Amino acid sequence: MILALVGMLFFSCGKTGDVVPNVPVNLRITKTDPNAAALNAIGGSIIISGQGVAGIIIYRGINGYVAYDRCSSYQPEKQCAVTVDDTGFTVTDPCSGAKFSLTDGSPVKAPATRSLKTYNVNTTQFEIIVYN
């Protein structure tokens, strides 16, 4: 009986390599920072290196700011950092060719089936705060 229970627990655990890992993020960006100037316009985005798993993309959409980890949700163990496409509305995983919408992080081109990892975003009059 105990052996069966242990076996069920062992086999019911999902693989940890198929999701983007959780890492602490607590980032503050001053809206007047010249490096954040692209966020002054709707459709603008910036990349922050050294945060999250593979960096962070902050995008300003019609409904405000969103933030995603650059680590592709397709085979995240490879930690492939997505890059912003020329259109400015999607990002591409250079390892697999998968594409994701910057509006909501959802996959728009296979092989990805999961959205990009999102982070919470709050804004004040002077700052954009990204955290989890």
XYZ file of C-alpha atoms in Angstrom:
132
model
C 0.000 0.000 0.000
C 2.722 2.467 0.979
C 4.781 1.503 -2.048
C 1.795 2.234 -4.311
C 1.279 5.635 -2.663
C 4.943 6.575 -3.045
C 4.840 5.473 -6.678
C 1.754 7.601 -7.370
C 3.385 10.653 -5.789
C 6.578 10.116 -7.738
C 4.892 9.720 -11.117
C 2.296 12.458 -10.596
C 4.918 15.158 -10.144
C 5.337 17.245 -13.278
C 8.650 17.953 -14.896
C 10.219 21.124 -13.559
C 12.100 21.703 -16.817
C 8.966 22.567 -18.787
C 8.199 25.890 -17.087
C 10.174 29.096 -16.733
C 11.686 29.052 -13.225
C 10.552 31.503 -10.563
C 13.243 34.010 -9.646
C 12.828 37.108 -7.468
C 12.153 40.299 -9.415
C 11.794 43.748 -7.889
C 12.661 46.402 -10.455
C 11.988 50.154 -10.453
C 12.376 52.269 -13.568
C 12.140 56.030 -13.515
C 9.823 57.162 -16.317
C 12.163 60.048 -17.172
C 15.172 57.723 -17.599
C 16.423 58.157 -21.204
C 16.821 54.356 -21.425
C 13.045 54.043 -20.921
C 12.098 56.665 -23.549
C 10.590 54.003 -25.853
C 7.886 53.463 -23.219
C 6.596 57.015 -23.698
C 4.571 55.828 -26.697
C 2.001 53.042 -26.954
C 3.664 50.088 -28.667
C 7.074 50.916 -27.224
C 9.199 48.339 -25.447
C 12.488 48.101 -23.618
C 14.701 45.211 -22.580
C 16.188 45.023 -19.106
C 19.175 42.681 -18.815
C 20.255 40.994 -15.610
C 16.706 40.534 -14.266
C 14.414 37.518 -14.332
C 15.665 34.325 -15.950
C 16.812 35.724 -19.314
C 16.082 39.437 -18.923
C 12.767 41.307 -18.917
C 10.763 43.001 -21.663
C 8.507 45.863 -20.641
C 5.895 46.786 -23.231
C 3.474 49.686 -23.229
C 0.157 48.589 -24.669
C -3.159 50.359 -25.024
C -4.160 49.273 -21.505
C -0.867 50.145 -19.813
C 2.410 48.391 -19.162
C 3.087 44.647 -19.183
C 6.304 42.821 -18.335
C 7.517 39.424 -19.504
C 10.555 37.294 -18.864
C 12.605 37.010 -22.033
C 13.047 33.276 -21.416
C 10.997 31.453 -24.047
C 8.231 29.250 -22.661
C 9.139 26.654 -25.302
C 11.921 24.462 -23.877
C 12.696 26.985 -21.092
C 15.576 24.847 -19.862
C 17.525 26.245 -22.841
C 16.927 29.793 -21.524
C 16.625 31.217 -25.037
C 15.973 34.946 -24.743
C 13.210 36.183 -27.049
C 13.958 39.224 -29.181
C 11.602 42.014 -30.212
C 10.568 41.772 -33.882
C 10.778 44.711 -36.275
C 6.990 45.143 -36.069
C 7.279 45.856 -32.343
C 4.165 43.752 -31.650
C 5.741 40.305 -31.321
C 8.888 38.657 -30.009
C 10.691 35.628 -31.439
C 12.502 32.754 -29.763
C 15.746 32.502 -31.786
C 16.220 28.847 -30.790
C 12.858 27.484 -32.003
C 11.326 30.219 -34.155
C 8.275 30.449 -31.863
C 6.602 33.862 -31.732
C 4.682 35.553 -28.925
C 2.378 38.559 -28.800
C 3.616 41.497 -26.729
C 0.008 42.447 -25.982
C -0.640 39.445 -23.736
C 2.414 37.160 -24.050
C 0.442 34.432 -25.828
C 2.068 32.229 -28.475
C 1.215 33.250 -32.047
C 3.488 30.816 -33.907
C 4.358 27.188 -33.140
C 6.043 25.329 -31.628
C 5.228 27.282 -28.435
C 1.945 26.467 -26.698
C 2.392 28.436 -23.452
C 2.444 32.180 -22.888
C 5.557 34.016 -21.776
C 6.056 34.308 -18.024
C 4.517 37.564 -16.827
C 5.470 39.827 -13.960
C 3.300 42.233 -12.018
C 3.536 45.893 -13.021
C 2.487 48.936 -11.000
C 3.033 52.525 -11.991
C 3.228 55.777 -10.112
C 3.508 59.249 -11.501
C 7.283 58.822 -11.685
C 8.064 55.095 -11.767
C 7.296 51.747 -13.370
C 7.619 48.947 -10.818
C 8.024 45.332 -11.986
C 7.846 42.566 -9.387
C 6.618 39.107 -8.491
